[in-house]
XYZ file of C-alpha atoms in Angstrom:
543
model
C 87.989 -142.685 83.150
C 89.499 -146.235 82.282
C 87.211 -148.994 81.687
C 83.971 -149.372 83.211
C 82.134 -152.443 84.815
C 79.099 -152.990 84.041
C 76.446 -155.062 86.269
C 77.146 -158.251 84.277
C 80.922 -158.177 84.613
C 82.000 -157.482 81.877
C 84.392 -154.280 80.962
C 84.058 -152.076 78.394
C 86.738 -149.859 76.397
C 85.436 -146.356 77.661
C 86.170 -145.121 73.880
C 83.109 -148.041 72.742
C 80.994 -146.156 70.663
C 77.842 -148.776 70.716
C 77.428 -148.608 74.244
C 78.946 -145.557 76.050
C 75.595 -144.083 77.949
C 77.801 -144.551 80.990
C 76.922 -141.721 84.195
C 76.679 -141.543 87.818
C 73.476 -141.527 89.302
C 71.263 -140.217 91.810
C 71.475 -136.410 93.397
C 75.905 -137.000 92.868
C 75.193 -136.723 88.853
C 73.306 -133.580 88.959
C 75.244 -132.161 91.772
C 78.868 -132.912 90.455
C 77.602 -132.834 86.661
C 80.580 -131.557 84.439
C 78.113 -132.940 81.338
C 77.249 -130.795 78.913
C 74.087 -132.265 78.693
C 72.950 -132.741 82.269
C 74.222 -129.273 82.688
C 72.068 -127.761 79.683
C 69.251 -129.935 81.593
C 70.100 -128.132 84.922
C 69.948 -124.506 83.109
C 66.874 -125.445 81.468
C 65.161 -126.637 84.328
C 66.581 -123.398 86.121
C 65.147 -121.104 83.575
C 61.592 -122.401 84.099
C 61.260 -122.398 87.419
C 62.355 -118.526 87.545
C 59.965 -118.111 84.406
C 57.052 -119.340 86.747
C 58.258 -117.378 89.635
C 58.436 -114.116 87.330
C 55.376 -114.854 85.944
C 53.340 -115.352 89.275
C 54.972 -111.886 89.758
C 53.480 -110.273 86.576
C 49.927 -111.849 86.977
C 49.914 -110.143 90.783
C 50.753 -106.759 88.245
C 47.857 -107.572 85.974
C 45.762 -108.713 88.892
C 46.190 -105.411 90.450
C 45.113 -103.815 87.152
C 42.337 -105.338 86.346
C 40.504 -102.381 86.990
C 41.051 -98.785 88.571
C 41.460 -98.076 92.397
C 43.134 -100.034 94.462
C 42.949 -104.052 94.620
C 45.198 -105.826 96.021
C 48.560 -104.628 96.898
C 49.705 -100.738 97.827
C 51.992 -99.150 95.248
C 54.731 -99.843 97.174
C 54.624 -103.536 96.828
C 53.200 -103.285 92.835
C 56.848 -101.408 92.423
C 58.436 -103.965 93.893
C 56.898 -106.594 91.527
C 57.767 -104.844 88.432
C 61.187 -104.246 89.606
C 61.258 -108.151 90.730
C 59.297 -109.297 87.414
C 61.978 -107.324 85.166
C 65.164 -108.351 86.965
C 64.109 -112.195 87.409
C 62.654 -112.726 83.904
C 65.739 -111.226 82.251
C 68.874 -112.851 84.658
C 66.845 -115.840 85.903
C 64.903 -116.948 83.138
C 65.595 -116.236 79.330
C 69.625 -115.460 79.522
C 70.146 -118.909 81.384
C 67.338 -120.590 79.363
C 69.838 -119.679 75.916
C 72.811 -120.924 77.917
C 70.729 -123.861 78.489
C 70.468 -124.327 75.004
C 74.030 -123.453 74.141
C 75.235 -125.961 76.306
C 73.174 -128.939 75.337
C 73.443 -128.706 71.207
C 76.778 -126.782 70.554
C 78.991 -129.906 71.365
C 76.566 -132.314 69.067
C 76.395 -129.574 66.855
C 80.178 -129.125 65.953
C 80.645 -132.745 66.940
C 82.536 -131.928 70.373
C 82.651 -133.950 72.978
C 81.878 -131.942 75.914
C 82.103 -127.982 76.372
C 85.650 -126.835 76.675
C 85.974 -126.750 80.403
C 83.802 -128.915 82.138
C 84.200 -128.257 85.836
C 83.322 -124.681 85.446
C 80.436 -125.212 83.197
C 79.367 -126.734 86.614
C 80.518 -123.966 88.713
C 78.945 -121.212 86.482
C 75.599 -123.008 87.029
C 75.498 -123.704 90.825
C 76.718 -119.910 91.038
C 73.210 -119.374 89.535
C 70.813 -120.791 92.229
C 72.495 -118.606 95.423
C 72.194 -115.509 93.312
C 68.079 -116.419 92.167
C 67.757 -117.070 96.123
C 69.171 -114.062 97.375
C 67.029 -112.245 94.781
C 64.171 -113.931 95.749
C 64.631 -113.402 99.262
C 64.627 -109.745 99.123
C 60.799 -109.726 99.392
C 60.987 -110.356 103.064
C 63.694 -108.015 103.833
C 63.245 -104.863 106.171
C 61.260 -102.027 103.605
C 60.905 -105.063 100.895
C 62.357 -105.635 97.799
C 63.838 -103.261 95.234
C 61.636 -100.932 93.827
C 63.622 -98.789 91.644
C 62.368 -100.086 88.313
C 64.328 -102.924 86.365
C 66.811 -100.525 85.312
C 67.912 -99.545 88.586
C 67.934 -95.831 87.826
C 69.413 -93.202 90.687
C 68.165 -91.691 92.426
C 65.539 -94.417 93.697
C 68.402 -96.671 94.305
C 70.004 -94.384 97.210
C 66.296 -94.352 98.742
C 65.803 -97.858 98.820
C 66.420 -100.607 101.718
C 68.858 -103.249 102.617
C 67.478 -105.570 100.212
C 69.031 -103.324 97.297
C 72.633 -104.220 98.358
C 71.214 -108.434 97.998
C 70.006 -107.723 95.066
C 73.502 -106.192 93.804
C 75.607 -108.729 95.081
C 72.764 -111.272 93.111
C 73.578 -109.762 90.071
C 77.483 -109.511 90.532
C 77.261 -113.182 90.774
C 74.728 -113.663 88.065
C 77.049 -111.561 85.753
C 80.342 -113.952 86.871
C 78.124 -117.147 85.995
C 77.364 -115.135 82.892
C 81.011 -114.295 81.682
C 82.424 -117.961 82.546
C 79.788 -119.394 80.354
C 80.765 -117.123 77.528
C 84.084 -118.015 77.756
C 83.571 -121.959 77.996
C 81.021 -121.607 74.969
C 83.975 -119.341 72.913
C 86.570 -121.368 73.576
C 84.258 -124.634 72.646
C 83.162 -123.318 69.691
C 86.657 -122.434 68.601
C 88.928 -125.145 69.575
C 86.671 -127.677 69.904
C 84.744 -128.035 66.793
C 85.391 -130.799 64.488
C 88.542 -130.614 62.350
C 86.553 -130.579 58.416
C 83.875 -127.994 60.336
C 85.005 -124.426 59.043
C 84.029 -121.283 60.670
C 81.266 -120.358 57.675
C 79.854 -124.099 57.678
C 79.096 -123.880 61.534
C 75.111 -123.935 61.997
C 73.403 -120.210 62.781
C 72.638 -121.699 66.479
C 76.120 -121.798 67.015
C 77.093 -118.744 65.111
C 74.790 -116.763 66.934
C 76.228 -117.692 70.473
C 79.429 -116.961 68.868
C 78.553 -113.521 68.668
C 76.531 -113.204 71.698
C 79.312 -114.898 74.397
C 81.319 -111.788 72.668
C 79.231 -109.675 73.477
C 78.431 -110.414 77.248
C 81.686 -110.712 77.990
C 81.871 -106.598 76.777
C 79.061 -105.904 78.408
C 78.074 -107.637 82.115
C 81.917 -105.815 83.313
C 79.903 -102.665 82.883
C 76.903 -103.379 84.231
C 79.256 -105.177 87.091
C 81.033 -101.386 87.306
C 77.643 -99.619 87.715
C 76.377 -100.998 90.061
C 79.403 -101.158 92.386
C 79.059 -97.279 91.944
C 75.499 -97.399 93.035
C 76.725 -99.404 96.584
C 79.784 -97.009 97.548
C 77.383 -94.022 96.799
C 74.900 -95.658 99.344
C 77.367 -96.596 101.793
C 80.813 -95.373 101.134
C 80.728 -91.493 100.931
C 81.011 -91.465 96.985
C 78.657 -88.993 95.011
C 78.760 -90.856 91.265
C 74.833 -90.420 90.862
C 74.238 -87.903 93.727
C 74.515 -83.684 92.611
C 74.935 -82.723 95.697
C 78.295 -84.118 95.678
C 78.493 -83.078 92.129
C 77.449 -86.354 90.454
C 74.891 -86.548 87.833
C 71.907 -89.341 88.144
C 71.730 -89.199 84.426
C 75.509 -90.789 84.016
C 73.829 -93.595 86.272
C 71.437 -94.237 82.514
C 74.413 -93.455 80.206
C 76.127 -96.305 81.707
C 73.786 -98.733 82.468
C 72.242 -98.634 78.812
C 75.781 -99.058 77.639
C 75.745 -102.294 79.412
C 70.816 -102.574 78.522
C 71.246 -101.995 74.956
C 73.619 -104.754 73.993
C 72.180 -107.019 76.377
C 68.743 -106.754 74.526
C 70.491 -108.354 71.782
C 72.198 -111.171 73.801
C 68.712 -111.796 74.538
C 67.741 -112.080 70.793
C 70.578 -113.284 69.339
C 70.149 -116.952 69.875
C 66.716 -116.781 69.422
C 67.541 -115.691 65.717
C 69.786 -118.650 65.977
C 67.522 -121.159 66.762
C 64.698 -120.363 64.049
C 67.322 -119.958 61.121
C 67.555 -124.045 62.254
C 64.194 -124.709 62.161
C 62.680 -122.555 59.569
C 65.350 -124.492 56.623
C 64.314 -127.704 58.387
C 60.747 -127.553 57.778
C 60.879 -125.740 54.469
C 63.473 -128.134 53.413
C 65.698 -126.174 51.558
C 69.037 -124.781 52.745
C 68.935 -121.489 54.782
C 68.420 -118.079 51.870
C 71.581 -116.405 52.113
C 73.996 -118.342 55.286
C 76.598 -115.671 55.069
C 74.429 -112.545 54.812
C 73.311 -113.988 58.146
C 76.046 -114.319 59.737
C 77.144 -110.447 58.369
C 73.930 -109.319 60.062
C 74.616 -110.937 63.422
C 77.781 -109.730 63.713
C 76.604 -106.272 62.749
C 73.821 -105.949 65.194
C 76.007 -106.898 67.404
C 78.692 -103.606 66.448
C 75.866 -101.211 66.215
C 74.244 -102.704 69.834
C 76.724 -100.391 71.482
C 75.962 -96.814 69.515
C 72.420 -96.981 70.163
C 72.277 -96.749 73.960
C 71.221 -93.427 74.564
C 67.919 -94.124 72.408
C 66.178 -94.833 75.759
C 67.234 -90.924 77.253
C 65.740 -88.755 74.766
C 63.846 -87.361 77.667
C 66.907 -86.652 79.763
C 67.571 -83.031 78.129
C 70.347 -84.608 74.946
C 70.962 -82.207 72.635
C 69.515 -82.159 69.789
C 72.237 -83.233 67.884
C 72.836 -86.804 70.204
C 68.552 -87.048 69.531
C 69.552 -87.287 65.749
C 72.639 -89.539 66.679
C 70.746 -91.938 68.085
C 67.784 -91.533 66.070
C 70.244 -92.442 62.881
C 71.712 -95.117 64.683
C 68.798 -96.974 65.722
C 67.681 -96.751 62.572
C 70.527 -98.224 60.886
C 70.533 -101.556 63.333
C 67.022 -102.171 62.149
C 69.105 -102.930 58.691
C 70.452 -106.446 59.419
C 67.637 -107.255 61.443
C 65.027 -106.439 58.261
C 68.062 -108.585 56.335
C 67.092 -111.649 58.535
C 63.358 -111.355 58.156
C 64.181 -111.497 54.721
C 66.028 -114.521 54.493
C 63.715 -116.409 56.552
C 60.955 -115.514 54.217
C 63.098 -116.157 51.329
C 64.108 -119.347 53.057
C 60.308 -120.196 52.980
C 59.230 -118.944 49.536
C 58.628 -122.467 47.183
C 59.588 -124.283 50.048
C 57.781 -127.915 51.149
C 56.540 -126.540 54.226
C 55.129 -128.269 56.661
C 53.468 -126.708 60.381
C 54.937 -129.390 62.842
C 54.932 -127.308 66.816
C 58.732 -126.218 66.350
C 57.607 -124.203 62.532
C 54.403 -122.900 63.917
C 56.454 -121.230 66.460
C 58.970 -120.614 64.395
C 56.819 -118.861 61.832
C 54.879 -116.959 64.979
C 58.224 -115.671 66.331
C 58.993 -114.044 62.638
C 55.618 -112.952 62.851
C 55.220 -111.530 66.532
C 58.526 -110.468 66.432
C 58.483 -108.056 63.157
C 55.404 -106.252 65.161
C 57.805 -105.499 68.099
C 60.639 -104.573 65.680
C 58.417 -101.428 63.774
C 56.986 -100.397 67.318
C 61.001 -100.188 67.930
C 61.250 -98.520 64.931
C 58.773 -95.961 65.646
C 60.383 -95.502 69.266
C 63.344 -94.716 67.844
C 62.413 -91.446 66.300
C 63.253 -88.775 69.519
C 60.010 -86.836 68.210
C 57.596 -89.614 68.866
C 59.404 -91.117 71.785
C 59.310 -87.890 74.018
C 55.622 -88.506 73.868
C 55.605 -92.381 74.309
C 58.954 -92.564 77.020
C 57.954 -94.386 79.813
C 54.382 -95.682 78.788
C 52.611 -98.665 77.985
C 53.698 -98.247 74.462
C 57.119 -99.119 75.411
C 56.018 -101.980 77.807
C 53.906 -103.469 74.850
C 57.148 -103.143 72.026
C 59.530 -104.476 74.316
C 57.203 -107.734 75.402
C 56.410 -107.854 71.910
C 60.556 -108.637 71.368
C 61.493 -110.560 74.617
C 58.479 -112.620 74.937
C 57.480 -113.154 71.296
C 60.820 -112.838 70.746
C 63.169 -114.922 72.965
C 60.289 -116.928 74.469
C 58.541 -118.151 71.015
C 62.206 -119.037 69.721
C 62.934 -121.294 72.859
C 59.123 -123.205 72.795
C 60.444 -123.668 68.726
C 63.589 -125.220 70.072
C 62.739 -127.190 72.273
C 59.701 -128.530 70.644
C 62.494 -128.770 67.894
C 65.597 -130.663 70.235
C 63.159 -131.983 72.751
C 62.918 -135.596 70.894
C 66.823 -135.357 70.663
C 67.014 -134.641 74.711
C 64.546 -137.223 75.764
C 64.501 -140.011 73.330
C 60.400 -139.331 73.454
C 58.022 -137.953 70.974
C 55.343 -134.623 72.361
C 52.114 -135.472 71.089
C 51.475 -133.108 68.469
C 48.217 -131.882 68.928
C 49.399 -130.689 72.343
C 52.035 -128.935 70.654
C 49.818 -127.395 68.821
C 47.162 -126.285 71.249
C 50.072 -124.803 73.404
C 51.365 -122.726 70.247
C 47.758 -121.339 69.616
C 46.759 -121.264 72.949
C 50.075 -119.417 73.619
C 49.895 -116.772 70.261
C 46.495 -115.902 71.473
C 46.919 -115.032 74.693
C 50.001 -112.955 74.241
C 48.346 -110.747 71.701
C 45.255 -110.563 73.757
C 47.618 -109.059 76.803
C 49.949 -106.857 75.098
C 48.119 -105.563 71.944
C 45.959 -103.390 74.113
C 48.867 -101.834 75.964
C 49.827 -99.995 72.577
C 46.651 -98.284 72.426
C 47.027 -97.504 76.710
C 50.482 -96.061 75.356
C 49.129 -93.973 72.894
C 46.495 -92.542 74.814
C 48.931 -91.871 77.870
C 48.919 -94.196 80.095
C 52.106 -94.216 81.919
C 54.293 -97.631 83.580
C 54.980 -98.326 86.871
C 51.511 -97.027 88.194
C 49.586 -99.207 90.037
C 46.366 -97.272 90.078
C 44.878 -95.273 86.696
C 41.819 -92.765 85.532
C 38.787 -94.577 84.292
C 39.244 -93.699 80.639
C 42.369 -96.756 81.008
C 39.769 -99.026 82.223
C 38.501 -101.462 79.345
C 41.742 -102.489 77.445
C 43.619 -102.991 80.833
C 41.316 -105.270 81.677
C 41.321 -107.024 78.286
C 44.979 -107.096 78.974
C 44.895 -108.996 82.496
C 42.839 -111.799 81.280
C 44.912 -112.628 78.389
C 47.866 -112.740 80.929
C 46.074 -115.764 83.116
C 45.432 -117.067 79.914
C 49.109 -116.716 78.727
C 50.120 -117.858 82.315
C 48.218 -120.884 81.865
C 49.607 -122.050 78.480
C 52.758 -122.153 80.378
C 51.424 -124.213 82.380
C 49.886 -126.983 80.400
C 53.258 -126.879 78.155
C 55.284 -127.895 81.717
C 52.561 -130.531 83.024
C 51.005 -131.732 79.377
C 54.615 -131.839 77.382
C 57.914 -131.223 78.977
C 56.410 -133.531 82.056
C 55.857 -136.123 79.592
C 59.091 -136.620 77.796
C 61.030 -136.053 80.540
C 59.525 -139.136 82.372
C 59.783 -141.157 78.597
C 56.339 -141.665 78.750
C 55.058 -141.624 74.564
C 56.019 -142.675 71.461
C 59.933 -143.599 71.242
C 61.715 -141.041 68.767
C 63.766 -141.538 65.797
C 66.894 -140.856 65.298
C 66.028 -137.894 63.023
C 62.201 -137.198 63.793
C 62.243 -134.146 61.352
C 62.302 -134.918 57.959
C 63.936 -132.004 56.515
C 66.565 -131.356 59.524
C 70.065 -130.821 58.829
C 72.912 -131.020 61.611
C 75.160 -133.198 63.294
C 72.677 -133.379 66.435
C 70.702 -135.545 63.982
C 73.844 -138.332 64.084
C 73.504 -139.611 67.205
C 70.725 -142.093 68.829
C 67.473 -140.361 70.267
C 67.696 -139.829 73.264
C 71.528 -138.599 73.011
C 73.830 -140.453 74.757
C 75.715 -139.511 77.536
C 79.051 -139.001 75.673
C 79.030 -138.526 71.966
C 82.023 -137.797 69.530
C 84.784 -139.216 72.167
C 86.700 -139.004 68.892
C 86.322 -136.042 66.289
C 83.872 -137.318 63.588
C 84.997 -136.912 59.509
C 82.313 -134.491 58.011
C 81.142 -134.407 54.622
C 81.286 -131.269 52.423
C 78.472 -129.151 54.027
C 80.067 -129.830 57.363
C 76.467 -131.328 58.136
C 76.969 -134.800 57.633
C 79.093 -137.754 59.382
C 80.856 -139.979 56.965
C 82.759 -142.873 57.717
């Protein structure tokens, strides 16, 4: 771009730094956006819409058991949803929601000007919305949507209808947007990061996505390859999952929990990330052991892909994988116990205060450690042939995506949201949402451990009596939880993103650390046209 008019006349040297906040508007900016902002925006804005759609799909679940019999739709259809629920909320709503993140604050973070290729940062979004449609769309197909459970799993996948090759194609292209981001946010992070930034000075947040682009670029080929398997075995003679032609159905889990496992930690990953910012910000005092971190994320990340077969203890292993696996799953709960740690070290004699981003912050660690011991105790074969496939697994694994991933993204953008819009939340909607929010969740999901225990099975949309009480429990605090959602969209995000409240400052948080924290509130459009001269700690601009 050379220089640029402005309405007065006048040119400006597009490498100004007092007054660069130059951008197309109307649809062409969004449309054509090769920003990293506007395109962290777009994911962002992605992400919550499919949240809301997923969630409309798990109240219809809780809806139809609120109590036993029969409600409101036939078991057909309540497969459908949970199959729909799973597969939208974890490809439509928290992986793009963390590449949402990644691409708004990695650039200010390492003092970048833009993500490393720009034009497919917009093509790896737009790939995004075809996929969620054709997804979506598989509801009104002949025989419905899929109904073969999140995961997929042969043989329900060779009894299913046309919709079932959509949603496959969906997620080949949700996997392609997938790897392209990883590879813009590797190359970014490495190339791109400001000359006196070394690798161990780089903030968690962007340490984290280090590890996890890694990661799904391993991973979504396989899930890409299992899937392909599952289409020629419906329509192209092969027998992969089918035994009549000598295949094995159970090869169909081996491999897709090759790809599940690791991607439960791409899912968590940045979430770590984010509240190893915030908890140091709000304790003010440097993160407890930065390295150790960054050792632990790295080796959850090794061990993610020698714990798959933890979910198939049912599927006749030998006892010799059970103990395997058992050992294994163990040992990954090692750096994961390492982080707890070093939050709540980070927090010991610190100045805390309980702004929205800490409470959450302090709720994920919180919520979070729950779902990690219910892990725990899932990973032992003995207990989990009793618990596979119940409610006790549905509550531990909400327990870690939802209080996990979800808590960590309210903290961050309660966190970043000042830096995005240039507008101050009001905080005592901040923190009704949070408490609002903590309740509810533990109102719907800490019944379904007891359901668990006592037997209840997933997937069923119809139960015995004895189920009754805590289900019910457990479908009011969903509306409730559904509701927070919500108010946050309408009451906060709504708000800001119209500038309507209290104007920002530059650094809103007292004890925050970070480049982000350099530039004007709201951001401007281009920041760090030229590589910035960092202090010692890497966190500073000087000069």
């Amino acid at each position: 771009m050379s220089s640029i008019s402005h309405s007065n006349g006048s040119f400006v040297d597009s490498h100004a730094h007092d007054d660069h906040d130059h951008h197309p508007h109307g649809w062409r900016r969004w449309v054509y956006a090769t920003n990293h902002k506007d395109i962290g925006t777009l994911y962002l804005l992605f992400a919550f819409t499919m949240l809301m759609l997923g969630g409309v799909l798990a109240l219809l679940i809780r809806a139809e058991l609120f109590q036993p019999g029969l409600q409101i739709v036939n078991p057909e259809l309540f497969n459908q949803l949970t199959t729909m629920h799973g597969l939208i909320m974890v490809f439509g709503a928290i992986m793009p929601a963390f590449v949402g993140f990644a691409n708004w604050m990695i650039p200010l973070q390492i003092g970048a000007s833009d993500m490393a290729f720009a034009r497919m940062n917009n093509f790896s979004f737009w790939l995004m919305i075809p996929a969620a449609l054709m997804l979506s769309s598989t509801f009104f197909m002949p025989g419905g949507a899929p109904a073969a459970g999140w995961t997929l799993y042969a043989p329900l996948t060779m009894q299913m209808g046309p919709s079932m090759d959509v949603a496959i194609f969906a997620l080949h292209v949700l996997g392609a947007s997938s790897i392209m981001g990883s590879i813009n946010i590797i190359v970014t992070i490495l190339n791109m990061r400001a000359p006196d930034m070394p690798l161990m000075k780089m903030p968690m947040f962007v340490w984290t996505w280090l590890i996890t682009a890694f990661l799904l670029i391993a991973v979504m080929p396989v899930l890409a390859g299992v899937i392909t398997m599952t289409l020629t075995d419906r329509h192209f003679g092969t027998t992969f999952f089918n035994p009549a032609g000598g295949g094995d159905p159970v090869m169909f889990q081996h491999i897709f929990w090759f790809f599940g496992h690791p991607e439960v930690y791409i899912m968590i990953l940045p979430a770590f990330g984010i509240v190893s910012q915030i908890i140091p910000a709000f304790a003010r005092k440097k993160l407890f052991g930065y390295s150790s971190m960054v050792y632990a994320t790295a080796s959850i990340a090794i061990l993610s892909f020698i714990v798959w077969a933890h979910h198939m203890y049912t599927t006749g292993m030998p006892v010799t994988g059970q103990l395997f696996f058992m050992y294994a799953t163990m040992l990954i709960s090692v750096p994961t116990g390492v982080k707890v740690f070093n939050w709540v070290a980070t927090m010991w004699r610190g100045s805390m205060t309980f702004e929205t981003p800490m409470l959450f912050a302090v709720g994920f660690i919180f919520v979070f450690t729950m779902g990690g011991f219910t892990g725990l105790i899932l990973s032992m074969a003995p207990i989990d042939l009793q618990l596979q496939d119940g409610y006790y697994v549905v509550a531990h694994f909400h327990y870690v995506l939802v209080a996990g991933s979800l808590f960590a993204m309210f903290a961050g953008a309660y966190y970043w949201m000042p830096k995005w819009t240039g507008v101050m939340y009001k905080e005592s909607r901040g923190k009704l949402h949070f408490w609002w929010t903590l309740i509810a969740f533990n109102v719907t999901f800490f019944p379904m451990h007891f359901l668990g225990l006592a037997g209840m099975p997933r997937r069923y949309a119809d139960y015995p009596m004895q189920f009754a009480d805590f289900n019910a429990i457990a479908s009011v605090g969903a509306f409730f939880f559904g509701f927070a959602q919500v108010y946050f969209f309408f009451f906060i995000v709504l708000p800001c993103m119209l500038g309507k409240g209290e104007k920002a400052a530059q650094q809103p948080w007292e004890g925050a650390e970070g480049l982000e924290w350099e530039v004007p509130s709201p951001a401007p459009h281009h920041t760090y046209e030229t590589p910035p001269k960092l202090n010692a700690d890497a966190n500073k601009v000087i000069g």
